[in-house]
PDB file of C-alpha atoms in Angstrom:
ATOM      1  CA  MET A  29     -21.975  21.767 -13.349  1.00 37.00           C
ATOM      2  CA  SER A  30     -21.094  24.122 -16.235  1.00 40.00           C
ATOM      3  CA  PHE A  31     -23.171  25.153 -19.294  1.00 47.00           C
ATOM      4  CA  HIS A  32     -22.153  26.792 -22.454  1.00 59.00           C
ATOM      5  CA  LEU A  33     -23.670  30.301 -22.853  1.00 66.00           C
ATOM      6  CA  ASP A  34     -25.652  29.563 -25.955  1.00 68.00           C
ATOM      7  CA  TYR A  35     -27.229  26.507 -24.253  1.00 76.00           C
ATOM      8  CA  LEU A  36     -28.093  28.586 -21.234  1.00 79.00           C
ATOM      9  CA  LEU A  37     -29.750  31.358 -23.390  1.00 82.00           C
ATOM     10  CA  ASP A  38     -31.666  28.618 -25.322  1.00 82.00           C
ATOM     11  CA  TYR A  39     -32.872  27.275 -22.026  1.00 82.00           C
ATOM     12  CA  LEU A  40     -33.896  30.510 -20.425  1.00 81.00           C
ATOM     13  CA  LEU A  41     -35.641  31.919 -23.529  1.00 82.00           C
ATOM     14  CA  ASP A  42     -37.510  28.723 -24.076  1.00 84.00           C
ATOM     15  CA  LEU A  43     -38.521  29.457 -27.529  1.00 85.00           C
ATOM     16  CA  PRO A  44     -39.459  26.517 -29.796  1.00 85.00           C
ATOM     17  CA  GLY A  45     -37.639  25.795 -33.023  1.00 83.00           C
ATOM     18  CA  VAL A  46     -34.801  28.283 -32.616  1.00 86.00           C
ATOM     19  CA  LYS A  47     -31.385  28.447 -30.956  1.00 88.00           C
ATOM     20  CA  VAL A  48     -29.411  31.414 -29.940  1.00 88.00           C
ATOM     21  CA  GLU A  49     -26.368  31.942 -32.354  1.00 86.00           C
ATOM     22  CA  THR A  50     -24.857  35.243 -30.916  1.00 85.00           C
ATOM     23  CA  PHE A  51     -25.447  37.713 -28.197  1.00 86.00           C
ATOM     24  CA  THR A  52     -24.574  41.372 -28.656  1.00 89.00           C
ATOM     25  CA  GLN A  53     -24.924  44.346 -26.392  1.00 91.00           C
ATOM     26  CA  ILE A  54     -25.266  47.832 -27.980  1.00 92.00           C
ATOM     27  CA  GLU A  55     -25.885  50.889 -25.959  1.00 93.00           C
ATOM     28  CA  GLY A  56     -27.342  48.915 -23.115  1.00 90.00           C
ATOM     29  CA  GLN A  57     -29.704  46.905 -25.300  1.00 94.00           C
ATOM     30  CA  ILE A  58     -29.395  43.176 -25.861  1.00 92.00           C
ATOM     31  CA  TYR A  59     -29.601  41.630 -29.369  1.00 93.00           C
ATOM     32  CA  LEU A  60     -29.827  37.863 -29.705  1.00 90.00           C
ATOM     33  CA  ARG A  61     -29.311  36.423 -33.247  1.00 89.00           C
ATOM     34  CA  LEU A  62     -31.359  33.293 -33.603  1.00 87.00           C
ATOM     35  CA  SER A  63     -31.001  30.376 -35.997  1.00 80.00           C
ATOM     36  CA  VAL A  64     -33.880  28.175 -36.896  1.00 78.00           C
ATOM     37  CA  VAL A  65     -33.568  24.440 -36.282  1.00 77.00           C
ATOM     38  CA  ALA A  66     -35.687  23.310 -39.248  1.00 74.00           C
ATOM     39  CA  SER A  67     -33.998  23.338 -42.609  1.00 71.00           C
ATOM     40  CA  GLU A  68     -37.218  23.619 -44.629  1.00 72.00           C
ATOM     41  CA  ILE A  69     -40.634  24.950 -44.302  1.00 75.00           C
ATOM     42  CA  VAL A  70     -44.180  24.121 -45.585  1.00 78.00           C
ATOM     43  CA  CYS A  71     -45.550  26.848 -47.825  1.00 78.00           C
ATOM     44  CA  SER A  72     -48.617  28.307 -46.312  1.00 75.00           C
ATOM     45  CA  HIS A  73     -50.044  28.780 -49.799  1.00 78.00           C
ATOM     46  CA  CYS A  74     -49.626  25.430 -51.463  1.00 83.00           C
ATOM     47  CA  ASN A  75     -48.405  23.216 -48.781  1.00 83.00           C
ATOM     48  CA  ASN A  76     -45.216  22.272 -50.629  1.00 81.00           C
ATOM     49  CA  TYR A  77     -42.087  21.735 -48.643  1.00 79.00           C
ATOM     50  CA  THR A  78     -39.144  24.050 -49.610  1.00 75.00           C
ATOM     51  CA  GLU A  79     -35.784  24.787 -48.469  1.00 73.00           C
ATOM     52  CA  ASP A  80     -34.978  27.661 -50.949  1.00 69.00           C
ATOM     53  CA  ILE A  81     -33.970  30.406 -48.688  1.00 68.00           C
ATOM     54  CA  HIS A  82     -34.691  33.777 -50.435  1.00 66.00           C
ATOM     55  CA  GLN A  83     -33.094  36.018 -47.947  1.00 66.00           C
ATOM     56  CA  ASN A  84     -31.551  35.743 -44.423  1.00 67.00           C
ATOM     57  CA  ARG A  85     -31.995  39.232 -43.406  1.00 71.00           C
ATOM     58  CA  PRO A  86     -33.425  39.103 -39.941  1.00 80.00           C
ATOM     59  CA  ILE A  87     -36.304  41.144 -38.568  1.00 83.00           C
ATOM     60  CA  LEU A  88     -36.095  42.564 -35.100  1.00 90.00           C
ATOM     61  CA  ALA A  89     -38.694  41.411 -32.519  1.00 92.00           C
ATOM     62  CA  ARG A  90     -39.024  42.727 -29.002  1.00 95.00           C
ATOM     63  CA  VAL A  91     -38.973  40.177 -26.179  1.00 94.00           C
ATOM     64  CA  LEU A  92     -39.377  40.702 -22.429  1.00 93.00           C
ATOM     65  CA  SER A  93     -36.689  42.879 -20.857  1.00 91.00           C
ATOM     66  CA  VAL A  94     -33.896  41.295 -18.676  1.00 88.00           C
ATOM     67  CA  PHE A  95     -32.264  43.019 -15.758  1.00 87.00           C
ATOM     68  CA  GLY A  96     -33.839  46.363 -16.905  1.00 88.00           C
ATOM     69  CA  ARG A  97     -32.423  46.074 -20.316  1.00 92.00           C
ATOM     70  CA  PHE A  98     -34.501  45.951 -23.651  1.00 95.00           C
ATOM     71  CA  VAL A  99     -33.924  42.732 -25.449  1.00 94.00           C
ATOM     72  CA  TYR A 100     -34.507  42.094 -29.158  1.00 94.00           C
ATOM     73  CA  LEU A 101     -34.412  38.924 -31.158  1.00 92.00           C
ATOM     74  CA  LYS A 102     -33.022  38.914 -34.652  1.00 91.00           C
ATOM     75  CA  VAL A 103     -35.320  36.508 -36.402  1.00 83.00           C
ATOM     76  CA  PRO A 104     -34.176  35.131 -39.752  1.00 73.00           C
ATOM     77  CA  ARG A 105     -35.220  33.723 -43.110  1.00 63.00           C
ATOM     78  CA  GLN A 106     -37.591  34.312 -45.805  1.00 69.00           C
ATOM     79  CA  PHE A 107     -38.262  31.333 -48.124  1.00 72.00           C
ATOM     80  CA  TYR A 108     -39.038  31.118 -51.790  1.00 73.00           C
ATOM     81  CA  CYS A 109     -41.557  28.477 -52.936  1.00 78.00           C
ATOM     82  CA  PRO A 110     -40.734  27.385 -56.555  1.00 80.00           C
ATOM     83  CA  ILE A 111     -44.200  25.623 -56.871  1.00 83.00           C
ATOM     84  CA  CYS A 112     -46.570  28.679 -56.311  1.00 82.00           C
ATOM     85  CA  GLN A 113     -43.652  31.326 -56.897  1.00 81.00           C
ATOM     86  CA  CYS A 114     -44.415  33.035 -53.535  1.00 76.00           C
ATOM     87  CA  TYR A 115     -42.110  34.433 -50.790  1.00 75.00           C
ATOM     88  CA  ARG A 116     -42.943  33.296 -47.339  1.00 71.00           C
ATOM     89  CA  THR A 117     -41.509  34.418 -44.013  1.00 72.00           C
ATOM     90  CA  GLU A 118     -41.041  31.505 -41.766  1.00 70.00           C
ATOM     91  CA  LYS A 119     -43.695  30.933 -39.284  1.00 76.00           C
ATOM     92  CA  LEU A 120     -42.580  30.653 -35.657  1.00 81.00           C
ATOM     93  CA  GLU A 121     -44.719  29.597 -32.732  1.00 84.00           C
ATOM     94  CA  PHE A 122     -43.698  32.489 -30.495  1.00 89.00           C
ATOM     95  CA  LEU A 123     -44.053  35.341 -33.071  1.00 86.00           C
ATOM     96  CA  ALA A 124     -47.290  36.134 -34.915  1.00 85.00           C
ATOM     97  CA  GLN A 125     -47.168  36.854 -38.597  1.00 80.00           C
ATOM     98  CA  LYS A 126     -46.230  40.581 -39.345  1.00 81.00           C
ATOM     99  CA  ARG A 127     -45.678  41.310 -35.671  1.00 88.00           C
ATOM    100  CA  ARG A 128     -42.601  42.928 -34.099  1.00 91.00           C
ATOM    101  CA  HIS A 129     -43.128  41.679 -30.521  1.00 94.00           C
ATOM    102  CA  THR A 130     -43.207  38.146 -29.222  1.00 93.00           C
ATOM    103  CA  GLN A 131     -46.489  36.731 -28.048  1.00 93.00           C
ATOM    104  CA  ARG A 132     -45.105  36.712 -24.454  1.00 93.00           C
ATOM    105  CA  TYR A 133     -44.172  40.328 -24.699  1.00 95.00           C
ATOM    106  CA  GLU A 134     -47.531  41.234 -25.993  1.00 95.00           C
ATOM    107  CA  GLN A 135     -49.294  39.274 -23.332  1.00 94.00           C
ATOM    108  CA  ASN A 136     -47.227  41.021 -20.735  1.00 94.00           C
ATOM    109  CA  ILE A 137     -48.064  44.448 -22.193  1.00 94.00           C
ATOM    110  CA  TYR A 138     -51.815  43.524 -22.234  1.00 93.00           C
ATOM    111  CA  ALA A 139     -51.869  42.392 -18.663  1.00 93.00           C
ATOM    112  CA  ARG A 140     -50.033  45.645 -17.522  1.00 93.00           C
ATOM    113  CA  VAL A 141     -52.469  47.856 -19.383  1.00 91.00           C
ATOM    114  CA  GLN A 142     -55.232  46.486 -17.438  1.00 86.00           C
ATOM    115  CA  HIS A 143     -53.605  47.598 -14.104  1.00 87.00           C
ATOM    116  CA  SER A 144     -51.505  50.699 -15.045  1.00 87.00           C
ATOM    117  CA  ILE A 145     -51.348  53.877 -16.942  1.00 87.00           C
ATOM    118  CA  LEU A 146     -50.454  53.705 -20.694  1.00 88.00           C
ATOM    119  CA  GLU A 147     -47.953  56.523 -20.405  1.00 90.00           C
ATOM    120  CA  GLN A 148     -46.044  54.703 -17.474  1.00 92.00           C
ATOM    121  CA  ILE A 149     -45.820  51.490 -19.549  1.00 93.00           C
ATOM    122  CA  GLY A 150     -44.688  53.573 -22.598  1.00 92.00           C
ATOM    123  CA  ARG A 151     -41.786  55.183 -20.580  1.00 92.00           C
ATOM    124  CA  GLU A 152     -40.801  51.876 -19.034  1.00 93.00           C
ATOM    125  CA  GLU A 153     -40.867  49.979 -22.259  1.00 94.00           C
ATOM    126  CA  GLY A 154     -39.836  52.763 -24.709  1.00 93.00           C
ATOM    127  CA  LEU A 155     -43.121  52.232 -26.603  1.00 94.00           C
ATOM    128  CA  SER A 156     -45.527  54.871 -28.026  1.00 94.00           C
ATOM    129  CA  TYR A 157     -49.059  55.225 -27.025  1.00 92.00           C
ATOM    130  CA  ASP A 158     -50.109  53.816 -30.443  1.00 93.00           C
ATOM    131  CA  GLU A 159     -47.873  50.862 -30.203  1.00 93.00           C
ATOM    132  CA  ILE A 160     -49.333  49.858 -26.774  1.00 93.00           C
ATOM    133  CA  LYS A 161     -52.856  50.475 -28.001  1.00 92.00           C
ATOM    134  CA  GLY A 162     -52.021  48.247 -31.071  1.00 93.00           C
ATOM    135  CA  ILE A 163     -50.576  45.490 -28.889  1.00 93.00           C
ATOM    136  CA  PHE A 164     -53.544  45.689 -26.578  1.00 91.00           C
ATOM    137  CA  ALA A 165     -56.071  45.546 -29.391  1.00 91.00           C
ATOM    138  CA  HIS A 166     -54.221  42.653 -31.097  1.00 92.00           C
ATOM    139  CA  VAL A 167     -54.126  40.480 -27.807  1.00 92.00           C
ATOM    140  CA  HIS A 168     -57.660  41.451 -26.833  1.00 89.00           C
ATOM    141  CA  SER A 169     -59.102  40.392 -30.346  1.00 87.00           C
ATOM    142  CA  GLY A 170     -57.248  37.069 -29.915  1.00 81.00           C
ATOM    143  CA  LYS A 171     -58.680  36.530 -26.541  1.00 73.00           C
ATOM    144  CA  LYS A 172     -62.174  37.545 -27.671  1.00 63.00           C
ATOM    145  CA  SER A 173     -62.097  35.140 -30.787  1.00 57.00           C
ATOM    146  CA  CYS A 174     -60.961  32.163 -28.456  1.00 52.00           C
ATOM    147  CA  TRP A 175     -63.720  32.964 -25.998  1.00 48.00           C
ATOM    148  CA  GLU A 176     -66.359  33.196 -28.810  1.00 50.00           C
ATOM    149  CA  SER A 177     -65.046  29.790 -30.261  1.00 52.00           C
ATOM    150  CA  ALA A 178     -65.369  28.113 -26.795  1.00 43.00           C
ATOM    151  CA  LEU A 179     -68.955  29.376 -26.297  1.00 40.00           C
ATOM    152  CA  ALA A 180     -69.988  28.318 -29.832  1.00 50.00           C
ATOM    153  CA  SER A 181     -68.542  24.840 -29.329  1.00 49.00           C
ATOM    154  CA  GLU A 182     -70.274  24.532 -25.944  1.00 47.00           C
ATOM    155  CA  TYR A 183     -73.690  25.300 -27.196  1.00 48.00           C
ATOM    156  CA  ARG A 184     -73.631  23.031 -30.237  1.00 49.00           C
TER     157      ARG A 184
END
């Protein structure tokens, strides 16, 4: 049984709506350039479908390390909506808006912070104290709001 490398990376990453285009290693770090499967998006402002790509300059998003190497995703595409004349970055399930780490990565850091020293995690992950604190606060606020919503719906 044989697999193509791109298919295997897609399978291992298990990120919905994207495919791995290229794999690059630079100074011990791994960079995966992604392509998005969908050819159009729904504008979050006016709900219009658009396929007008404004720019294809990717952002870097950190994902869980593999074999002791830092891994980054090059996530593409910003769309232009001709109806409301707004620029929108494509929404992806695994990456919250305006975040530079995947949700899995942030969940991992959150769990580790509860059982470890921040400085140790910072050394292991190459993150500053403020980055770790920001990740923890972001994930914690999401968990808190989910918990509050569950409580509110149970007592209605």
